[in-house]
């Protein structure tokens, strides 16, 4: 786990894989440094002494964010490591993780602590989870957690490979998995968020499970969600 610079004032960490429902998932987190030296930690992966030392060299961990209700596995460990940081939950997560004293729930407006640097848009209307999509202005990066995925060829084998292909988890470009498409039972709510996302001046797209998109990113997003825009 080594920090990799991804753009101006944003770094990523490719963590170890985790098992969910019999499938191994790649993990990735991002750290954004705000102008006052505060660090915004997005979708944290497993923490270690080595990673913590690298993070501490960047600044002070001030905000820890669980961007959807599925990416909370390592939140408690980061809270314990950085007890002064404020932890924010995606909609619905606080009801399930009562062991964590969240500072608040992510909504349509960015919290004052990061509003000058990061925009956000909760994609509501999904029966699986409400994912909050973020946009880091300084680097032009849009951050998706599970709504875009793209696993490398050969990552899944046997029957898992078949299911992954049918679910659009693998392919030439990142896609919205089929299970999440079907789970958008309120597409009007989802489209409202998508309209905000497509207006952002996107230069690159980062996701927790897949290769980042660093060219023609704005056009890529419009194409990836064309099925929802119809």
Coordinates of N, CA and C in Angstrom, one line a residue:
X1 N 0.8 -1.2 0.0 CA 0.0 0.0 0.0 C 0.9 1.2 0.0
X2 N 1.0 1.9 -1.1 CA 1.8 3.1 -1.2 C 1.0 4.2 -1.9
X3 N 1.1 5.4 -1.3 CA 0.4 6.5 -1.9 C 0.9 6.8 -3.3
X4 N -0.1 7.0 -4.2 CA 0.3 7.4 -5.6 C -0.4 8.7 -5.9
X5 N 0.4 9.7 -6.4 CA -0.2 10.9 -6.8 C -1.1 10.8 -8.0
X6 N -2.3 11.2 -7.9 CA -3.3 11.0 -9.0 C -3.6 12.3 -9.7
X7 N -3.3 13.4 -9.1 CA -3.5 14.8 -9.7 C -3.2 15.8 -8.6
X8 N -3.5 17.0 -8.9 CA -3.2 18.1 -8.0 C -3.9 17.9 -6.7
X9 N -3.1 17.7 -5.6 CA -3.7 17.6 -4.2 C -4.6 16.3 -4.0
X10 N -4.4 15.3 -4.8 CA -5.1 14.1 -4.6 C -4.2 12.9 -4.8
X11 N -4.3 11.9 -3.9 CA -3.5 10.7 -3.9 C -4.5 9.5 -3.8
X12 N -4.0 8.3 -4.3 CA -4.8 7.1 -4.2 C -3.9 6.0 -3.6
X13 N -4.6 5.0 -3.0 CA -4.0 3.9 -2.5 C -4.7 2.6 -3.0
X14 N -4.1 1.7 -3.6 CA -4.7 0.5 -4.0 C -4.4 -0.5 -2.9
X15 N -5.5 -0.9 -2.2 CA -5.4 -1.8 -1.1 C -5.5 -3.2 -1.5
X16 N -5.6 -4.1 -0.5 CA -5.7 -5.5 -0.7 C -7.2 -5.8 -1.1
X17 N -7.4 -7.0 -1.7 CA -8.7 -7.4 -2.1 C -9.5 -7.8 -0.9
X18 N -10.9 -7.7 -1.0 CA -11.7 -8.2 0.1 C -12.8 -9.1 -0.6
X19 N -13.3 -10.0 0.3 CA -14.3 -11.0 -0.2 C -15.7 -10.5 0.2
X20 N -16.6 -10.5 -0.8 CA -18.0 -10.1 -0.6 C -18.9 -11.0 -1.4
X21 N -19.7 -11.8 -0.7 CA -20.6 -12.7 -1.4 C -19.9 -13.7 -2.2
X22 N -18.7 -14.1 -1.8 CA -17.9 -15.1 -2.6 C -17.1 -14.6 -3.7
X23 N -17.1 -13.2 -3.9 CA -16.4 -12.6 -5.0 C -15.3 -11.7 -4.3
X24 N -14.1 -11.7 -5.0 CA -13.0 -10.9 -4.5 C -13.1 -9.6 -5.2
X25 N -13.0 -8.5 -4.4 CA -13.1 -7.1 -5.0 C -11.8 -6.4 -4.7
X26 N -11.3 -5.8 -5.8 CA -10.2 -4.8 -5.6 C -10.6 -3.7 -4.8
X27 N -9.8 -3.1 -4.0 CA -10.1 -1.9 -3.2 C -9.2 -0.7 -3.5
X28 N -9.8 0.5 -3.4 CA -9.0 1.7 -3.7 C -9.5 2.8 -2.8
X29 N -8.7 3.6 -2.3 CA -9.1 4.8 -1.5 C -8.5 6.0 -2.1
X30 N -9.0 7.2 -1.8 CA -8.4 8.4 -2.2 C -8.2 9.3 -1.0
X31 N -7.2 10.2 -1.1 CA -6.9 11.2 -0.1 C -6.8 12.5 -0.8
X32 N -7.6 13.5 -0.4 CA -7.5 14.8 -1.0 C -7.0 15.8 0.1
X33 N -6.1 16.6 -0.3 CA -5.6 17.6 0.7 C -6.2 19.0 0.4
X34 N -6.8 19.5 1.4 CA -7.5 20.8 1.3 C -6.5 21.9 1.5
X35 N -6.8 23.1 1.2 CA -5.8 24.2 1.2 C -5.3 24.5 2.6
X36 N -6.0 24.1 3.6 CA -5.5 24.4 5.0 C -4.7 23.2 5.5
X37 N -4.4 22.2 4.7 CA -3.6 21.1 5.1 C -4.5 19.9 5.7
X38 N -5.8 20.1 5.8 CA -6.6 19.1 6.2 C -6.8 18.0 5.2
X39 N -6.9 16.8 5.6 CA -7.0 15.7 4.6 C -8.4 15.1 4.7
X40 N -8.9 14.8 3.5 CA -10.3 14.3 3.2 C -10.0 12.8 2.8
X41 N -10.4 11.8 3.6 CA -10.2 10.4 3.2 C -11.5 9.8 2.7
X42 N -11.4 9.3 1.5 CA -12.6 8.8 0.8 C -12.4 7.3 0.7
X43 N -13.5 6.6 1.1 CA -13.6 5.1 1.0 C -12.3 4.4 1.5
X44 N -11.9 4.6 2.8 CA -10.7 4.0 3.2 C -10.5 2.5 3.1
X45 N -9.3 2.1 2.7 CA -8.9 0.7 2.7 C -8.3 0.3 4.0
X46 N -7.8 -0.9 4.1 CA -7.2 -1.3 5.4 C -6.0 -0.4 5.7
X47 N -5.9 -0.1 7.0 CA -4.9 0.8 7.5 C -3.7 0.0 8.0
X48 N -2.5 0.5 7.9 CA -1.3 -0.1 8.4 C -0.4 1.0 8.9
X49 N 0.6 0.6 9.7 CA 1.6 1.6 10.2 C 2.3 2.3 9.1
X50 N 2.7 1.6 8.0 CA 3.4 2.2 6.9 C 2.5 3.2 6.2
X51 N 1.2 2.8 5.9 CA 0.3 3.7 5.2 C 0.1 4.9 6.1
X52 N -0.1 4.7 7.4 CA -0.4 5.8 8.2 C 0.8 6.8 8.2
X53 N 2.0 6.3 8.2 CA 3.1 7.2 8.1 C 3.1 8.1 6.9
X54 N 2.8 7.5 5.8 CA 2.7 8.2 4.5 C 1.6 9.3 4.5
X55 N 0.5 8.9 5.1 CA -0.7 9.8 5.2 C -0.3 11.0 6.1
X56 N 0.3 10.7 7.2 CA 0.6 11.7 8.1 C 1.6 12.7 7.6
X57 N 2.4 12.3 6.6 CA 3.4 13.2 6.0 C 2.7 14.2 5.0
X58 N 1.4 13.9 4.6 CA 0.7 14.7 3.7 C 0.0 15.9 4.5
X59 N -0.5 15.6 5.7 CA -1.3 16.6 6.4 C -2.0 15.9 7.6
X60 N -3.1 16.5 8.0 CA -3.8 16.0 9.2 C -5.2 15.4 8.7
X61 N -5.4 14.2 9.0 CA -6.7 13.5 8.7 C -7.8 14.2 9.4
X62 N -8.7 14.9 8.7 CA -9.7 15.7 9.3 C -11.1 15.1 9.0
X63 N -11.3 14.6 7.8 CA -12.6 14.0 7.4 C -12.4 12.6 6.9
X64 N -13.2 11.7 7.3 CA -13.2 10.3 6.8 C -14.6 10.0 6.3
X65 N -14.7 9.6 5.1 CA -16.0 9.5 4.4 C -16.3 8.1 3.9
X66 N -17.5 7.6 4.3 CA -18.0 6.3 3.7 C -19.0 6.7 2.6
X67 N -18.6 6.6 1.3 CA -19.4 7.2 0.2 C -20.6 6.4 -0.1
X68 N -20.7 5.2 0.3 CA -22.0 4.5 0.2 C -22.1 3.5 1.4
X69 N -23.2 2.8 1.4 CA -23.5 1.9 2.5 C -22.8 0.6 2.5
X70 N -22.0 0.4 1.4 CA -21.2 -0.9 1.3 C -19.7 -0.7 1.6
X71 N -19.3 0.5 1.7 CA -17.9 0.8 1.9 C -17.6 1.3 3.3
X72 N -17.9 0.5 4.2 CA -17.7 0.9 5.6 C -16.8 -0.1 6.4
X73 N -16.2 -1.0 5.7 CA -15.5 -2.1 6.4 C -14.3 -1.6 7.2
X74 N -13.6 -0.6 6.7 CA -12.4 -0.1 7.4 C -12.6 1.3 8.1
X75 N -13.9 1.7 8.1 CA -14.1 3.0 8.7 C -13.8 3.1 10.2
X76 N -14.2 2.0 11.0 CA -13.9 2.0 12.4 C -12.4 2.0 12.7
X77 N -11.6 1.3 11.9 CA -10.2 1.3 12.1 C -9.5 2.7 11.9
X78 N -10.0 3.4 10.9 CA -9.5 4.7 10.7 C -10.0 5.7 11.7
X79 N -11.2 5.5 12.2 CA -11.7 6.3 13.3 C -10.8 6.1 14.5
X80 N -10.5 4.9 14.8 CA -9.6 4.6 16.0 C -8.3 5.2 15.8
X81 N -7.7 5.2 14.6 CA -6.4 5.7 14.4 C -6.4 7.2 14.4
X82 N -7.5 7.9 14.0 CA -7.6 9.3 13.9 C -8.8 9.8 14.7
X83 N -8.7 9.7 16.0 CA -9.9 10.0 16.8 C -10.4 11.4 16.8
X84 N -9.6 12.3 16.3 CA -10.0 13.7 16.2 C -10.7 14.0 14.9
X85 N -10.7 13.1 13.9 CA -11.3 13.3 12.6 C -12.8 13.1 12.7
X86 N -13.5 13.8 11.8 CA -15.0 13.7 11.7 C -15.3 12.7 10.7
X87 N -16.2 11.7 11.0 CA -16.6 10.7 10.1 C -18.0 10.9 9.6
X88 N -18.1 10.8 8.3 CA -19.4 11.1 7.6 C -19.9 9.8 6.9
X89 N -21.2 9.6 7.0 CA -21.8 8.4 6.5 C -22.7 8.7 5.3
X90 N -22.7 7.8 4.3 CA -23.7 7.9 3.2 C -25.1 7.7 3.8
X91 N -26.1 8.2 3.1 CA -27.5 8.0 3.6 C -27.8 6.5 3.9
X92 N -28.3 6.3 5.1 CA -28.7 4.9 5.5 C -27.7 4.2 6.3
X93 N -26.5 4.6 6.2 CA -25.4 3.8 6.9 C -25.4 3.9 8.4
X94 N -25.8 5.1 8.9 CA -25.8 5.3 10.4 C -26.8 4.3 11.1
X95 N -27.8 3.9 10.4 CA -28.8 3.0 11.1 C -28.1 1.6 11.2
X96 N -27.2 1.2 10.4 CA -26.6 -0.1 10.4 C -25.3 -0.1 11.3
X97 N -24.6 1.0 11.3 CA -23.3 1.1 12.0 C -23.5 2.0 13.2
X98 N -24.3 1.5 14.2 CA -24.5 2.3 15.4 C -23.2 2.3 16.3
X99 N -22.2 1.5 15.9 CA -21.0 1.5 16.7 C -20.1 2.7 16.4
X100 N -20.5 3.4 15.4 CA -19.6 4.6 15.0 C -20.4 5.9 15.2
X101 N -19.8 6.8 15.9 CA -20.4 8.1 16.2 C -20.1 9.0 15.0
X102 N -21.0 9.0 14.0 CA -20.8 9.8 12.8 C -21.1 11.3 13.1
X103 N -20.3 12.1 12.4 CA -20.5 13.6 12.6 C -21.7 14.1 11.8
X104 N -22.1 13.3 10.8 CA -23.2 13.7 10.0 C -23.4 12.7 8.9
X105 N -24.5 13.0 8.1 CA -24.9 12.2 7.0 C -24.6 13.0 5.7
X106 N -24.0 12.5 4.7 CA -23.8 13.2 3.4 C -25.1 13.5 2.7
X107 N -25.2 14.7 2.3 CA -26.4 15.2 1.6 C -26.1 15.9 0.3
X108 N -27.0 16.7 -0.2 CA -26.8 17.3 -1.5 C -25.7 18.4 -1.5
X109 N -25.6 19.1 -0.3 CA -24.6 20.1 -0.2 C -23.4 19.6 0.5
X110 N -22.2 20.0 0.1 CA -21.0 19.7 0.7 C -20.9 20.3 2.1
X111 N -20.2 19.6 3.0 CA -20.0 20.1 4.3 C -19.1 21.3 4.2
X112 N -19.3 22.3 5.2 CA -18.5 23.5 5.1 C -17.0 23.2 5.1
X113 N -16.5 22.2 5.7 CA -15.1 21.9 5.8 C -14.5 21.6 4.5
X114 N -15.2 21.1 3.5 CA -14.7 20.8 2.2 C -15.4 21.4 1.0
X115 N -16.4 22.3 1.3 CA -17.3 22.8 0.3 C -16.5 23.7 -0.7
X116 N -15.4 24.3 -0.3 CA -14.6 25.1 -1.2 C -13.8 24.3 -2.2
X117 N -13.7 23.0 -2.0 CA -12.8 22.2 -2.8 C -13.5 21.0 -3.5
X118 N -14.6 20.5 -2.8 CA -15.2 19.2 -3.3 C -16.7 19.4 -3.4
X119 N -17.3 19.0 -4.5 CA -18.7 19.0 -4.7 C -19.2 17.6 -4.5
X120 N -20.5 17.4 -4.3 CA -21.0 16.0 -4.1 C -22.5 16.0 -4.6
X121 N -22.9 14.7 -5.0 CA -24.2 14.5 -5.5 C -24.6 13.1 -5.1
X122 N -25.6 12.9 -4.1 CA -26.1 11.6 -3.8 C -27.0 11.1 -4.9
X123 N -26.7 9.9 -5.4 CA -27.5 9.2 -6.4 C -28.6 8.4 -5.7
X124 N -29.7 9.0 -5.4 CA -30.8 8.4 -4.7 C -31.6 7.5 -5.6
X125 N -32.5 6.8 -5.0 CA -33.5 6.0 -5.8 C -33.0 4.6 -6.1
X126 N -31.9 4.1 -5.4 CA -31.3 2.8 -5.6 C -31.6 1.9 -4.4
X127 N -32.2 0.7 -4.7 CA -32.6 -0.2 -3.6 C -31.4 -0.8 -2.9
X128 N -30.2 -0.8 -3.5 CA -29.0 -1.4 -2.9 C -28.4 -0.4 -2.0
X129 N -28.1 0.7 -2.4 CA -27.4 1.8 -1.6 C -27.5 3.1 -2.3
X130 N -27.4 4.1 -1.5 CA -27.3 5.5 -2.0 C -25.9 5.9 -2.1
X131 N -25.3 6.0 -3.3 CA -23.9 6.3 -3.4 C -23.8 7.8 -3.6
X132 N -22.9 8.4 -2.8 CA -22.6 9.8 -3.0 C -21.3 10.0 -3.9
X133 N -21.5 10.6 -5.0 CA -20.5 10.9 -6.0 C -19.8 12.2 -5.7
X134 N -18.5 12.3 -5.7 CA -17.8 13.5 -5.4 C -17.0 14.0 -6.6
X135 N -16.8 15.3 -6.6 CA -16.0 16.0 -7.6 C -14.9 16.8 -7.0
X136 N -13.6 16.5 -7.2 CA -12.5 17.3 -6.7 C -12.2 18.3 -7.7
X137 N -12.4 19.6 -7.4 CA -12.3 20.6 -8.4 C -10.8 20.8 -8.9
X138 N -9.9 20.8 -8.0 CA -8.5 21.2 -8.3 C -7.9 20.2 -9.3
X139 N -8.3 18.9 -9.3 CA -7.8 17.9 -10.2 C -8.8 17.5 -11.2
X140 N -10.0 18.0 -11.1 CA -11.0 17.6 -12.1 C -11.4 16.2 -12.0
X141 N -11.3 15.6 -10.8 CA -11.6 14.2 -10.6 C -13.0 13.9 -10.1
X142 N -13.7 13.1 -10.8 CA -15.0 12.5 -10.2 C -14.7 11.2 -9.6
X143 N -15.3 11.0 -8.4 CA -15.0 9.8 -7.6 C -16.3 9.0 -7.5
X144 N -16.2 7.8 -8.1 CA -17.3 6.8 -8.0 C -16.8 5.6 -7.1
X145 N -17.7 5.0 -6.4 CA -17.4 3.9 -5.5 C -17.8 2.6 -6.2
X146 N -19.1 2.3 -6.3 CA -19.5 1.0 -6.8 C -20.4 1.2 -8.1
X147 N -20.8 2.4 -8.4 CA -21.7 2.6 -9.6 C -21.0 2.5 -10.9
X148 N -19.6 2.5 -10.9 CA -18.8 2.2 -12.0 C -17.8 1.1 -11.6
X149 N -17.7 0.1 -12.4 CA -16.7 -1.0 -12.1 C -16.1 -1.5 -13.4
X150 N -14.9 -2.1 -13.2 CA -14.2 -2.7 -14.3 C -13.0 -3.5 -13.8
X151 N -13.3 -4.8 -13.7 CA -12.2 -5.7 -13.2 C -11.3 -6.2 -14.4
X152 N -10.1 -6.4 -14.1 CA -9.1 -6.8 -15.2 C -9.5 -8.2 -15.7
X153 N -9.1 -8.5 -17.0 CA -9.4 -9.8 -17.6 C -8.7 -10.9 -16.7
X154 N -9.5 -11.9 -16.5 CA -9.0 -13.1 -15.7 C -9.1 -12.9 -14.2
X155 N -9.6 -11.8 -13.8 CA -9.7 -11.6 -12.3 C -10.7 -12.6 -11.7
X156 N -11.8 -12.9 -12.4 CA -12.7 -13.9 -12.0 C -12.6 -15.1 -12.9
X157 N -12.8 -16.3 -12.3 CA -12.7 -17.5 -13.0 C -14.0 -18.4 -12.8
X158 N -14.2 -19.4 -13.7 CA -15.3 -20.3 -13.5 C -16.6 -19.6 -13.6
X159 N -17.6 -20.0 -12.7 CA -18.9 -19.5 -12.7 C -18.9 -18.0 -12.3
X160 N -17.9 -17.6 -11.5 CA -17.9 -16.2 -11.1 C -17.6 -15.3 -12.3
X161 N -16.7 -15.8 -13.3 CA -16.4 -15.1 -14.5 C -17.7 -14.8 -15.3
X162 N -18.5 -15.9 -15.4 CA -19.8 -15.8 -16.1 C -20.7 -14.7 -15.5
X163 N -20.9 -14.8 -14.2 CA -21.7 -13.8 -13.5 C -21.2 -12.4 -13.6
X164 N -19.9 -12.3 -13.5 CA -19.3 -11.0 -13.6 C -19.5 -10.4 -15.0
X165 N -19.4 -11.2 -16.0 CA -19.7 -10.7 -17.4 C -21.1 -10.3 -17.6
X166 N -22.0 -11.1 -17.1 CA -23.5 -10.8 -17.2 C -23.8 -9.5 -16.4
X167 N -23.1 -9.3 -15.3 CA -23.3 -8.2 -14.4 C -22.6 -6.9 -14.9
X168 N -21.9 -7.0 -16.0 CA -21.1 -5.9 -16.6 C -20.0 -5.4 -15.7
X169 N -19.5 -6.3 -14.8 CA -18.3 -6.0 -14.0 C -17.0 -6.0 -14.8
X170 N -17.0 -6.7 -15.9 CA -15.9 -6.8 -16.7 C -16.2 -6.3 -18.1
X171 N -15.2 -5.9 -18.9 CA -15.5 -5.4 -20.2 C -14.4 -4.5 -20.7
X172 N -14.5 -4.0 -21.9 CA -13.4 -3.1 -22.4 C -13.4 -1.7 -21.7
X173 N -14.5 -1.3 -21.1 CA -14.5 0.0 -20.4 C -15.3 -0.2 -19.1
X174 N -15.1 0.7 -18.1 CA -16.0 0.6 -16.9 C -17.4 0.8 -17.2
X175 N -18.3 0.1 -16.5 CA -19.7 0.2 -16.7 C -20.5 0.2 -15.4
X176 N -21.7 0.6 -15.4 CA -22.6 0.4 -14.2 C -23.0 -1.0 -14.2
X177 N -22.7 -1.7 -13.1 CA -23.1 -3.1 -13.0 C -24.6 -3.3 -13.2
X178 N -25.0 -4.4 -13.7 CA -26.4 -4.7 -14.0 C -27.3 -4.7 -12.7
X179 N -26.7 -5.2 -11.6 CA -27.5 -5.2 -10.4 C -27.9 -3.8 -9.9
X180 N -26.9 -2.9 -10.1 CA -27.2 -1.5 -9.7 C -28.2 -0.8 -10.7
X181 N -28.1 -1.2 -12.0 CA -29.1 -0.6 -12.9 C -30.5 -1.0 -12.6
X182 N -30.7 -2.3 -12.3 CA -32.0 -2.8 -12.0 C -32.5 -2.2 -10.6
X183 N -31.6 -2.0 -9.7 CA -31.9 -1.5 -8.4 C -32.4 0.0 -8.4
X184 N -32.2 0.7 -9.5 CA -32.6 2.1 -9.5 C -34.2 2.1 -9.8
X185 N -34.9 2.0 -8.7 CA -36.3 1.9 -8.8 C -37.0 3.3 -8.9
X186 N -36.2 4.3 -8.5 CA -36.7 5.7 -8.7 C -35.7 6.4 -9.6
X187 N -35.9 6.2 -10.9 CA -35.0 6.8 -11.9 C -35.0 8.3 -12.0
X188 N -36.1 8.9 -11.6 CA -36.2 10.3 -11.7 C -35.3 10.9 -10.6
X189 N -35.2 10.3 -9.4 CA -34.2 10.8 -8.4 C -32.8 10.6 -8.9
X190 N -32.5 9.5 -9.5 CA -31.2 9.2 -10.0 C -30.8 10.2 -11.1
X191 N -31.7 10.5 -12.0 CA -31.4 11.4 -13.1 C -31.1 12.8 -12.6
X192 N -31.8 13.2 -11.5 CA -31.5 14.6 -11.0 C -30.1 14.7 -10.5
X193 N -29.6 13.6 -9.9 CA -28.2 13.7 -9.5 C -27.2 13.6 -10.7
X194 N -27.6 12.7 -11.7 CA -26.8 12.6 -12.8 C -26.6 13.9 -13.6
X195 N -27.7 14.7 -13.7 CA -27.6 16.0 -14.4 C -26.6 16.9 -13.7
X196 N -26.5 16.8 -12.4 CA -25.5 17.6 -11.7 C -24.1 17.1 -12.0
X197 N -23.9 15.8 -12.0 CA -22.6 15.2 -12.3 C -22.1 15.5 -13.7
X198 N -23.0 15.4 -14.6 CA -22.6 15.6 -16.0 C -22.2 17.0 -16.3
X199 N -22.6 18.0 -15.5 CA -22.2 19.4 -15.7 C -20.8 19.6 -15.2
X200 N -20.3 18.8 -14.2 CA -19.0 19.1 -13.7 C -17.9 19.0 -14.8
X201 N -16.9 19.9 -14.7 CA -15.8 19.9 -15.7 C -14.9 18.7 -15.5
X202 N -15.3 17.5 -15.8 CA -14.6 16.3 -15.5 C -13.4 16.1 -16.4
X203 N -12.2 15.9 -15.7 CA -11.0 15.6 -16.5 C -10.6 14.2 -16.3
X204 N -11.0 13.5 -15.2 CA -10.7 12.1 -15.0 C -11.7 11.5 -14.0
X205 N -11.9 10.2 -14.1 CA -12.8 9.5 -13.3 C -12.1 8.4 -12.5
X206 N -12.3 8.5 -11.2 CA -11.7 7.5 -10.3 C -12.8 6.6 -9.7
X207 N -12.5 5.3 -9.6 CA -13.4 4.4 -9.0 C -12.7 3.4 -8.1
X208 N -13.5 2.9 -7.2 CA -12.9 1.9 -6.2 C -12.5 0.6 -6.8
X209 N -13.3 0.2 -7.9 CA -13.1 -1.1 -8.4 C -12.9 -1.0 -10.0
X210 N -11.7 -0.5 -10.4 CA -11.5 -0.4 -11.8 C -10.4 0.5 -12.2
X211 N -10.0 0.4 -13.4 CA -8.9 1.3 -13.9 C -9.5 2.7 -14.1
X212 N -8.8 3.7 -13.6 CA -9.3 5.1 -13.8 C -9.4 5.5 -15.3
X213 N -10.3 6.4 -15.6 CA -10.4 7.0 -16.9 C -9.8 8.3 -16.9
X214 N -8.8 8.5 -17.7 CA -8.0 9.7 -17.7 C -8.0 10.5 -19.0
X215 N -8.7 10.0 -20.0 CA -8.9 10.7 -21.3 C -10.4 10.7 -21.6
X216 N -10.8 11.9 -22.2 CA -12.2 12.0 -22.6 C -13.2 11.6 -21.5
X217 N -12.8 12.0 -20.3 CA -13.6 11.5 -19.1 C -15.0 12.0 -19.1
X218 N -15.2 13.2 -19.5 CA -16.6 13.8 -19.5 C -17.5 13.0 -20.5
X219 N -17.0 12.8 -21.7 CA -17.7 12.0 -22.7 C -18.0 10.6 -22.2
X220 N -17.0 10.0 -21.5 CA -17.1 8.7 -21.0 C -18.3 8.6 -20.0
X221 N -18.4 9.5 -19.1 CA -19.5 9.5 -18.1 C -20.8 9.6 -18.8
X222 N -21.0 10.5 -19.8 CA -22.2 10.6 -20.5 C -22.6 9.3 -21.2
X223 N -21.6 8.6 -21.7 CA -21.9 7.3 -22.4 C -22.2 6.2 -21.4
X224 N -21.5 6.2 -20.3 CA -21.7 5.2 -19.3 C -23.1 5.2 -18.6
X225 N -23.7 6.4 -18.6 CA -25.0 6.5 -18.0 C -26.1 6.9 -19.0
X226 N -25.8 6.6 -20.2 CA -26.8 6.9 -21.3 C -28.1 6.1 -21.1
X227 N -28.0 4.9 -20.5 CA -29.1 4.1 -20.3 C -30.1 4.7 -19.2
X228 N -29.5 5.5 -18.3 CA -30.3 6.2 -17.3 C -30.9 7.5 -17.8
X229 N -30.3 8.1 -18.8 CA -30.7 9.3 -19.3 C -31.9 9.2 -20.2
X230 N -32.1 8.0 -20.7 CA -33.2 7.8 -21.7 C -34.6 7.9 -21.0

